[in-house]
Coordinates of C-alpha atoms in Angstrom, one line a residue:
Chain A
M1 CA 41.1 -55.4 5.4
D2 CA 42.3 -54.2 2.0
L3 CA 38.8 -54.1 0.8
L4 CA 37.7 -51.9 3.8
G5 CA 40.4 -49.4 2.9
I6 CA 39.1 -49.1 -0.7
M7 CA 35.5 -48.9 0.6
L8 CA 36.4 -46.0 2.9
A9 CA 38.0 -44.2 0.0
I10 CA 34.9 -44.8 -2.1
C11 CA 32.8 -43.5 0.8
G12 CA 34.9 -40.3 0.8
A13 CA 34.5 -39.8 -2.9
A14 CA 30.7 -40.4 -2.6
L15 CA 30.4 -37.9 0.2
A16 CA 32.4 -35.3 -1.7
A17 CA 30.3 -35.6 -4.9
G18 CA 27.0 -36.2 -3.1
F19 CA 27.0 -33.5 -0.5
A20 CA 28.7 -30.8 -2.6
G21 CA 26.3 -31.7 -5.5
A22 CA 23.3 -31.6 -3.2
G23 CA 24.3 -28.1 -1.9
S24 CA 24.7 -26.9 -5.4
A25 CA 21.3 -28.4 -6.5
I26 CA 19.6 -26.6 -3.6
G27 CA 21.4 -23.4 -4.2
V28 CA 20.8 -23.4 -8.0
G29 CA 17.1 -24.2 -7.2
I30 CA 16.7 -21.3 -4.8
A31 CA 18.4 -18.9 -7.3
G32 CA 16.3 -20.4 -10.1
E33 CA 13.0 -19.7 -8.2
S34 CA 14.0 -16.0 -7.9
G35 CA 15.1 -15.9 -11.5
A36 CA 11.8 -17.3 -12.7
G37 CA 10.0 -14.6 -10.7
V38 CA 12.0 -11.8 -12.3
M39 CA 11.8 -13.3 -15.8
T40 CA 8.0 -13.6 -15.5
E41 CA 7.9 -9.8 -15.5
D42 CA 11.0 -9.1 -17.5
P43 CA 12.1 -11.9 -19.8
G44 CA 14.9 -9.6 -21.2
K45 CA 16.9 -10.3 -18.0
F46 CA 17.6 -13.9 -18.9
G47 CA 21.3 -13.5 -19.5
L48 CA 21.9 -11.8 -16.1
V49 CA 19.7 -14.2 -14.3
L50 CA 21.4 -17.2 -15.8
L51 CA 24.8 -15.9 -14.8
L52 CA 23.7 -15.5 -11.2
Q53 CA 21.8 -18.8 -11.1
A54 CA 24.9 -20.7 -12.3
L55 CA 27.2 -19.5 -9.5
P56 CA 26.1 -21.9 -6.8
G57 CA 26.6 -24.8 -9.3
T58 CA 30.4 -24.7 -8.9
Q59 CA 30.4 -26.5 -5.5
G60 CA 29.0 -29.6 -7.3
I61 CA 31.9 -29.4 -9.8
Y62 CA 34.5 -29.1 -7.0
G63 CA 32.9 -32.1 -5.3
L64 CA 33.1 -34.1 -8.5
L65 CA 36.7 -33.1 -9.0
I66 CA 37.7 -34.3 -5.5
A67 CA 35.7 -37.6 -6.0
F68 CA 37.7 -38.2 -9.2
F69 CA 41.0 -37.5 -7.4
A70 CA 40.0 -39.8 -4.6
I71 CA 39.2 -42.8 -6.8
L72 CA 42.2 -42.1 -9.0
K73 CA 44.3 -42.2 -5.8
V74 CA 43.1 -45.7 -4.9
G75 CA 43.5 -46.8 -8.5
L76 CA 39.8 -47.3 -9.4
L77 CA 40.1 -45.0 -12.4
G78 CA 42.7 -45.2 -15.1
G79 CA 44.6 -48.1 -16.6
G80 CA 46.9 -48.9 -13.7
G81 CA 44.6 -51.3 -11.9
A82 CA 43.6 -51.2 -8.2
V83 CA 46.3 -50.6 -5.7
T84 CA 46.5 -52.0 -2.1
V85 CA 44.9 -49.5 0.3
N86 CA 45.0 -50.2 4.0
V87 CA 42.3 -49.0 6.4
W88 CA 44.3 -46.0 7.6
Q89 CA 45.0 -44.9 4.1
G90 CA 41.3 -45.4 3.2
L91 CA 40.3 -43.4 6.3
G92 CA 42.8 -40.7 5.2
V93 CA 41.1 -40.4 1.8
L94 CA 37.7 -40.3 3.5
F95 CA 38.8 -37.4 5.8
A96 CA 40.5 -35.6 2.9
C97 CA 37.1 -35.6 1.0
L98 CA 35.2 -34.1 4.0
P99 CA 36.2 -30.4 3.6
I100 CA 34.6 -30.1 0.2
A101 CA 31.7 -32.3 1.1
I102 CA 30.8 -30.1 4.2
A103 CA 31.8 -26.7 2.9
G104 CA 30.4 -27.5 -0.6
Y105 CA 27.0 -28.4 0.9
F106 CA 26.5 -25.4 3.1
S107 CA 28.2 -22.9 0.8
G108 CA 26.1 -24.0 -2.1
I109 CA 22.9 -23.3 -0.2
A110 CA 24.3 -20.0 1.1
Q111 CA 25.4 -18.9 -2.3
G112 CA 22.0 -19.8 -3.7
K113 CA 20.3 -17.5 -1.2
T114 CA 22.8 -14.7 -2.0
S115 CA 22.3 -15.2 -5.7
A116 CA 18.5 -15.1 -5.3
S117 CA 18.8 -11.8 -3.4
C118 CA 21.1 -10.4 -6.1
I119 CA 18.7 -11.5 -8.8
Q120 CA 16.1 -9.5 -6.9
M121 CA 18.5 -6.6 -6.9
I122 CA 19.1 -6.6 -10.7
A123 CA 15.3 -6.8 -11.2
K124 CA 15.1 -3.3 -9.9
R125 CA 18.6 -2.0 -10.7
P126 CA 20.1 -3.8 -13.8
E127 CA 22.9 -1.3 -13.9
E128 CA 24.3 -2.9 -10.6
T129 CA 25.0 -6.3 -12.2
G130 CA 28.7 -6.1 -11.4
K131 CA 28.1 -5.7 -7.7
A132 CA 25.4 -8.4 -7.9
V133 CA 28.0 -10.9 -9.2
I134 CA 30.6 -10.0 -6.5
L135 CA 28.3 -10.7 -3.5
P136 CA 27.7 -14.4 -4.3
A137 CA 31.3 -14.8 -5.4
M138 CA 32.4 -13.9 -1.8
V139 CA 30.6 -17.1 -0.7
E140 CA 32.5 -19.0 -3.4
T141 CA 35.8 -18.2 -1.6
Y142 CA 35.1 -20.7 1.2
A143 CA 34.2 -23.5 -1.3
V144 CA 37.5 -22.8 -3.1
L145 CA 39.4 -22.9 0.3
A146 CA 37.8 -26.3 1.1
L147 CA 38.6 -27.6 -2.4
L148 CA 42.3 -26.6 -1.9
M149 CA 42.4 -28.3 1.5
S150 CA 40.9 -31.5 0.1
I151 CA 43.5 -31.5 -2.8
I152 CA 46.4 -30.8 -0.4
L153 CA 45.2 -33.6 2.0
L154 CA 44.7 -36.1 -0.8
N155 CA 48.2 -35.3 -2.1
G156 CA 49.6 -35.8 1.3
I157 CA 48.4 -39.4 1.6
Q158 CA 51.1 -41.9 0.5
I159 CA 49.7 -45.0 -1.1
Chain B
M1 CA 2.5 -20.7 8.3
V2 CA 4.1 -21.1 4.9
P3 CA 7.9 -21.6 5.1
A4 CA 10.0 -18.5 4.1
E5 CA 11.8 -20.5 1.3
R6 CA 8.6 -20.6 -0.7
Y7 CA 8.6 -16.8 -1.0
G8 CA 11.7 -16.7 -3.3
Y9 CA 9.7 -16.6 -6.5
T10 CA 7.1 -14.2 -5.1
V11 CA 9.5 -11.7 -3.7
A12 CA 11.6 -11.7 -6.9
R13 CA 8.5 -11.1 -9.0
L14 CA 7.4 -8.3 -6.7
R15 CA 10.8 -6.7 -7.0
A16 CA 10.4 -6.8 -10.8
M17 CA 6.9 -5.4 -10.4
E18 CA 8.2 -2.5 -8.4
N19 CA 8.9 -1.0 -11.8
R20 CA 5.2 -0.5 -12.1
I21 CA 5.2 1.9 -9.1
L22 CA 5.3 5.5 -10.3
D23 CA 8.4 7.3 -9.1
D24 CA 8.5 10.8 -7.6
S25 CA 9.5 12.4 -10.9
V26 CA 6.4 11.1 -12.6
L27 CA 4.2 12.3 -9.7
Q28 CA 5.8 15.7 -9.8
R29 CA 5.2 16.0 -13.6
L30 CA 1.6 15.1 -12.9
V31 CA 1.2 17.7 -10.2
E32 CA 2.6 20.3 -12.6
S33 CA 0.2 19.4 -15.4
D34 CA -2.0 22.3 -16.6
D35 CA -5.1 20.2 -17.2
L36 CA -6.5 16.7 -17.0
E37 CA -5.7 16.1 -20.7
N38 CA -1.9 16.7 -20.1
A39 CA -2.0 14.6 -16.9
M40 CA -3.6 11.7 -18.9
K41 CA -0.8 12.0 -21.5
I42 CA 1.8 11.6 -18.8
L43 CA -0.1 8.6 -17.3
G44 CA -0.1 7.2 -20.9
E45 CA 3.7 6.8 -20.5
T46 CA 3.3 4.7 -17.4
P47 CA 1.8 1.2 -16.7
Y48 CA -1.5 2.9 -16.3
S49 CA -1.6 3.3 -20.1
S50 CA -3.2 -0.2 -20.4
W51 CA -6.3 1.0 -18.6
L52 CA -6.6 4.4 -20.3
V53 CA -8.2 2.9 -23.4
E54 CA -11.2 1.8 -21.3
L55 CA -12.1 5.3 -20.4
K56 CA -14.9 7.2 -22.1
S57 CA -13.6 10.6 -20.8
N58 CA -10.7 11.9 -18.9
S59 CA -12.9 12.6 -15.9
E60 CA -13.2 8.9 -15.3
F61 CA -9.6 8.7 -14.0
D62 CA -10.8 7.0 -10.8
K63 CA -11.7 4.0 -12.9
T64 CA -8.0 3.8 -14.2
I65 CA -6.7 3.9 -10.7
E66 CA -9.1 1.2 -9.6
L67 CA -8.3 -1.0 -12.6
E68 CA -4.6 -0.8 -12.0
L69 CA -5.0 -1.7 -8.3
G70 CA -7.4 -4.5 -9.2
F71 CA -4.9 -5.9 -11.6
V72 CA -2.2 -5.8 -8.9
Y73 CA -4.5 -7.6 -6.5
S74 CA -5.5 -10.3 -8.9
E75 CA -2.0 -10.8 -10.2
I76 CA -0.4 -11.2 -6.8
T77 CA -3.2 -13.5 -5.7
K78 CA -2.2 -15.9 -8.5
F79 CA 1.4 -16.4 -7.4
V80 CA 1.5 -15.7 -3.7
P81 CA 2.1 -18.8 -1.5
D82 CA -0.4 -17.7 1.1
T83 CA -3.4 -15.8 -0.4
R84 CA -4.5 -14.6 3.1
L85 CA -1.7 -12.0 2.8
V86 CA -3.6 -10.5 0.0
D87 CA -7.0 -11.1 1.6
I88 CA -6.0 -9.1 4.7
C89 CA -5.5 -6.0 2.4
R90 CA -8.7 -6.6 0.5
I91 CA -11.2 -7.0 3.4
P92 CA -11.7 -3.3 4.0
Y93 CA -13.0 -3.0 0.4
D94 CA -15.5 -5.8 1.1
F95 CA -16.7 -4.0 4.1
H96 CA -17.0 -0.8 2.1
N97 CA -19.1 -2.6 -0.4
V98 CA -21.3 -4.1 2.4
K99 CA -21.8 -0.6 3.8
V100 CA -22.7 0.8 0.3
L101 CA -25.2 -2.1 -0.2
L102 CA -26.7 -1.7 3.2
K103 CA -27.3 2.1 2.7
S104 CA -28.7 1.3 -0.8
H105 CA -31.0 -1.2 0.7
I106 CA -32.2 1.4 3.3
L107 CA -32.5 4.1 0.6
Q108 CA -34.5 1.8 -1.7
R109 CA -37.0 1.1 1.1
D110 CA -37.5 4.8 1.5
G111 CA -38.0 5.2 -2.2
G112 CA -34.5 6.3 -3.1
D113 CA -32.1 5.0 -5.8
R114 CA -29.6 2.2 -5.3
R115 CA -26.0 3.4 -5.5
F116 CA -24.2 0.4 -7.1
D117 CA -21.9 2.9 -8.8
L118 CA -20.2 3.4 -5.4
L119 CA -19.2 -0.3 -5.2
T120 CA -15.5 -1.1 -5.7
T121 CA -14.2 -4.2 -7.5
L122 CA -11.2 -4.3 -5.2
G123 CA -12.8 -6.5 -2.6
K124 CA -12.3 -10.3 -2.3
I125 CA -16.0 -11.0 -2.8
P126 CA -17.1 -10.3 -6.4
T127 CA -19.5 -7.4 -6.4
D128 CA -22.1 -9.4 -8.4
D129 CA -22.1 -12.2 -5.8
L130 CA -22.4 -9.7 -3.0
I131 CA -25.4 -7.9 -4.7
L132 CA -27.1 -11.2 -5.5
A133 CA -26.7 -12.4 -1.9
I134 CA -28.1 -9.2 -0.5
E135 CA -30.9 -8.8 -3.1
S136 CA -32.0 -12.4 -2.6
E137 CA -31.5 -12.1 1.2
D138 CA -29.4 -15.3 1.0
Y139 CA -26.5 -14.4 3.2
R140 CA -25.3 -17.9 4.0
L141 CA -22.3 -17.9 1.7
L142 CA -21.0 -14.5 2.7
P143 CA -17.5 -14.8 4.3
F144 CA -15.8 -12.8 7.1
G145 CA -18.8 -13.2 9.4
L146 CA -20.9 -11.1 7.1
H147 CA -23.5 -13.9 6.8
S148 CA -24.7 -12.9 10.3
A149 CA -23.4 -9.3 10.4
F150 CA -25.5 -8.0 7.5
P151 CA -29.0 -9.1 8.8
R152 CA -27.9 -7.9 12.2
S153 CA -27.0 -4.5 10.8
L154 CA -30.4 -4.3 9.1
T155 CA -32.1 -5.1 12.4
M156 CA -29.9 -2.6 14.2
W157 CA -30.9 0.1 11.7
E158 CA -34.6 -0.7 12.0
Q159 CA -34.4 -0.4 15.8
S160 CA -32.2 2.7 16.2
H161 CA -32.1 4.4 12.8
D162 CA -28.5 5.3 13.7
I163 CA -26.3 4.6 10.8
L164 CA -23.1 5.5 12.8
E165 CA -24.0 2.7 15.2
V166 CA -24.3 0.3 12.3
E167 CA -21.1 1.4 10.7
K168 CA -19.3 1.1 14.1
S169 CA -20.4 -2.5 14.5
L170 CA -19.3 -3.3 10.9
D171 CA -15.9 -1.7 11.5
R172 CA -15.5 -3.7 14.7
L173 CA -16.2 -6.9 12.8
L174 CA -13.7 -5.7 10.0
F175 CA -10.8 -5.3 12.4
G176 CA -11.8 -8.5 14.3
E177 CA -11.6 -10.4 11.0
M178 CA -8.3 -8.8 10.1
R179 CA -6.9 -9.8 13.5
K180 CA -8.2 -13.3 12.9
L181 CA -6.5 -13.5 9.5
A182 CA -3.2 -12.1 10.9
R183 CA -3.2 -14.8 13.6
E184 CA -3.8 -17.5 10.9
I185 CA -1.0 -16.1 8.7
N186 CA 1.3 -16.2 11.8
V187 CA 4.0 -13.9 10.5
D188 CA 5.4 -11.5 13.1
A189 CA 5.7 -8.5 10.7
V190 CA 2.0 -8.9 9.6
D191 CA 0.9 -8.8 13.2
K192 CA 3.1 -5.6 13.8
W193 CA 1.6 -4.0 10.7
L194 CA -1.9 -4.7 11.7
K195 CA -1.3 -3.4 15.2
G196 CA 0.2 -0.2 13.7
R197 CA -2.7 0.1 11.4
I198 CA -5.2 -0.2 14.2
D199 CA -3.3 2.4 16.2
A200 CA -3.4 4.7 13.2
E201 CA -7.1 4.2 12.7
N202 CA -7.8 4.8 16.4
L203 CA -5.8 8.0 16.4
R204 CA -7.5 9.1 13.3
N205 CA -10.9 8.4 14.9
I206 CA -10.0 10.1 18.2
L207 CA -8.9 13.3 16.4
R208 CA -12.1 13.5 14.5
L209 CA -14.2 12.7 17.6
K210 CA -12.4 15.3 19.6
R211 CA -13.6 17.9 17.2
M212 CA -17.1 16.7 17.8
E213 CA -16.5 17.1 21.6
L214 CA -18.2 13.7 22.4
D215 CA -18.3 12.0 25.7
P216 CA -15.2 9.8 26.4
A217 CA -17.5 6.7 26.7
V218 CA -18.9 7.4 23.3
V219 CA -15.4 7.9 21.9
A220 CA -14.3 4.6 23.3
S221 CA -17.0 2.8 21.4
F222 CA -15.5 4.0 18.2
L223 CA -12.0 2.7 18.9
H224 CA -10.7 -0.8 18.1
D225 CA -8.9 -3.4 20.2
G226 CA -5.7 -5.0 19.1
G227 CA -3.3 -2.1 18.6
W228 CA -0.1 -1.4 20.6
V229 CA -2.0 1.3 22.6
S230 CA -5.0 0.3 24.7
I231 CA -8.4 1.9 24.3
E232 CA -8.2 3.2 27.9
R233 CA -4.9 5.0 27.2
L234 CA -6.3 6.5 24.0
V235 CA -9.5 7.7 25.8
S236 CA -7.3 9.3 28.4
L237 CA -5.9 11.6 25.7
L238 CA -9.2 13.4 25.5
G239 CA -8.4 15.1 28.9
E240 CA -5.0 16.3 27.6
P241 CA -4.3 19.2 25.2
I242 CA -3.3 17.8 21.7
E243 CA 0.2 19.2 22.2
G244 CA 0.7 16.7 25.1
W245 CA -0.5 13.6 23.3
G246 CA 3.0 12.8 22.0
R247 CA 4.3 12.8 25.6
V248 CA 1.4 10.5 26.8
L249 CA 2.0 8.0 23.9
S250 CA 5.8 8.3 24.0
F251 CA 6.1 4.6 25.0
A252 CA 4.6 3.5 21.7
D253 CA 6.0 4.0 18.2
I254 CA 3.0 6.0 17.1
G255 CA 3.8 8.6 19.8
G256 CA 6.5 9.9 17.4
V257 CA 4.0 10.9 14.7
L258 CA 2.3 13.2 17.2
L259 CA 5.2 15.6 17.1
H260 CA 3.4 17.0 14.1
A261 CA 0.5 18.0 16.4
Q262 CA 2.6 20.7 18.0
E263 CA 3.3 22.4 14.7
S264 CA -0.3 22.5 13.5
I265 CA -2.4 25.7 13.6
D266 CA -5.9 24.2 14.3
L267 CA -7.6 20.9 14.7
S268 CA -9.0 20.8 11.2
S269 CA -5.7 21.3 9.5
L270 CA -4.1 18.8 12.0
I271 CA -6.7 16.1 11.0
V272 CA -5.7 16.6 7.3
E273 CA -2.0 16.5 8.1
M274 CA -2.4 13.5 10.3
E275 CA -4.1 11.5 7.6
K276 CA -0.8 11.7 5.7
V277 CA 1.5 11.2 8.7
L278 CA -0.4 8.1 9.8
D279 CA -0.3 6.6 6.4
E280 CA 3.5 7.2 6.3
Y281 CA 3.8 5.7 9.8
T282 CA 2.1 2.5 8.5
T283 CA 4.5 2.5 5.5
G284 CA 7.4 2.9 7.9
I285 CA 6.4 -0.4 9.7
L286 CA 6.6 -2.3 6.4
R287 CA 9.6 -0.6 5.0
R288 CA 12.0 -3.0 6.8
A289 CA 10.6 -5.8 4.5
K290 CA 12.7 -4.7 1.6
Y291 CA 15.8 -6.0 3.4
G292 CA 14.4 -9.5 3.5
A293 CA 14.8 -11.5 0.3
F294 CA 12.4 -14.2 1.4
S295 CA 10.1 -12.2 3.8
P296 CA 6.3 -12.6 3.4
E297 CA 5.8 -9.0 4.4
N298 CA 7.2 -7.9 1.1
I299 CA 3.8 -8.7 -0.3
L300 CA 2.1 -6.3 2.2
Y301 CA 4.8 -3.7 1.5
Y302 CA 4.2 -3.9 -2.3
I303 CA 0.4 -3.8 -1.9
W304 CA 0.6 -0.9 0.6
S305 CA 2.9 1.0 -1.8
K306 CA 0.4 0.6 -4.6
E307 CA -2.4 1.8 -2.3
M308 CA -0.4 4.9 -1.4
E309 CA 0.3 5.5 -5.1
S310 CA -3.4 5.3 -5.8
K311 CA -4.1 7.8 -3.0
N312 CA -1.4 10.2 -4.4
L313 CA -2.7 9.8 -7.9
R314 CA -6.3 10.3 -6.9
M315 CA -5.4 13.5 -4.9
I316 CA -3.3 14.9 -7.8
L317 CA -6.0 14.2 -10.5
V318 CA -8.8 15.6 -8.3
A319 CA -6.7 18.7 -7.7
I320 CA -6.1 19.1 -11.4
A321 CA -9.8 18.5 -12.3
N322 CA -10.9 21.1 -9.8
D323 CA -7.9 23.4 -10.4
T324 CA -7.0 23.6 -6.7
D325 CA -3.7 24.7 -5.1
R326 CA -0.9 22.3 -6.3
D327 CA 1.4 23.2 -3.4
M328 CA -1.3 21.9 -1.0
V329 CA -1.4 18.6 -2.9
R330 CA 2.4 18.4 -2.8
G331 CA 2.3 18.7 0.9
L332 CA -0.3 16.0 1.3
M333 CA 1.4 13.4 -0.9
R334 CA 2.4 10.2 0.8
R335 CA 6.1 9.4 0.6
G336 CA 7.2 5.7 0.0

């Protein structure tokens, strides 16, 4: 049963890193396609395009962060050695990882689409770069909220 | 139907290419040019400068316009996920070329000269291939149903000697092929654009035919199926005064453009005014595309905007070359 608890915690960490990372990969890909389109015509916009393309990448980082926290929590990382984790504690870690896994996946894709649209915007109006960064950053809010919730939930689990 | 996600690159590139479209200030400067030389200097500051070096004299400005439009067509064809979106805009040029070659063929038989100078390079079929197919009477590889339409048109001419009848049958085939392509593309906005375009073409035809005071049955044969307004409803307009057409067609979007009919002095000036209004109506259908970051109709919107730019530029340069009234040109310029 102890092993099952650890496995559930690992599953949570894998979901957090995997789903949030996948969302980011799709989002960065969508924004990258638009960026390539703009740079084919105007290579001088590389700096602006790179900034906007990088924005959907943060969900993957948040997912990775939560995955680290989760495996640290069950003692799989660091010098302390593995701790005893029962099924309910393992399940708790798994659930704590879900906010960033789900919100990271969907917000990564949504942010990628918004970034792609904003890249199109700066293709025509480079003077509006400030506004173009704010719009995808609004999507980021929800990934940050999910990250906070995952951290709070992980901290709340007593092992 | 190609998924919308695949249009990210295309739409972004088109947004960047929108900087190639001449803005109003450049067009106004062109209108105010004293002569063709000054106008060409202004054009030299725009993306058209690349093509100016190929001109032997300023009076060949039409070639510049065609080269720019040809560049846009060939460039977009390279990166668009569904090339049928470009083909649907190029087909009218292919049919123009076929009409030119058909008339050349007829002229040549009667001892006249062939008019290859009237061919345009903007069609999908390369002009050399088209000439070769027609000269060698090997029509098998002609697309868009032209493999059978061309010999049929020749037979029609031999039987009736009525070029209008021949052109009518080719136009019918043109709109039929465009409808077929729109069905294959399977994008709602493309279908709406084509329906609007057919309505505009029908209204343009019916106005011209009203001036000729033709029989309604004859008028009906010049109209095309597939628009929002049925041919029967359009033919019924002939019994109404032009001022009442807007009321009859108030159920359709195109009814709104007929409000201009009430302000016009005579039919001839109305026809000229309606050319512009109907083009702007078609632009209006596509304008919503700019709010979609992944919408395929952005391709049509860009191409149509370039087409309107070409029309404006041609009007301005012809007016400058002939030293005609610039205010009249300003009034006829299509707005984007």
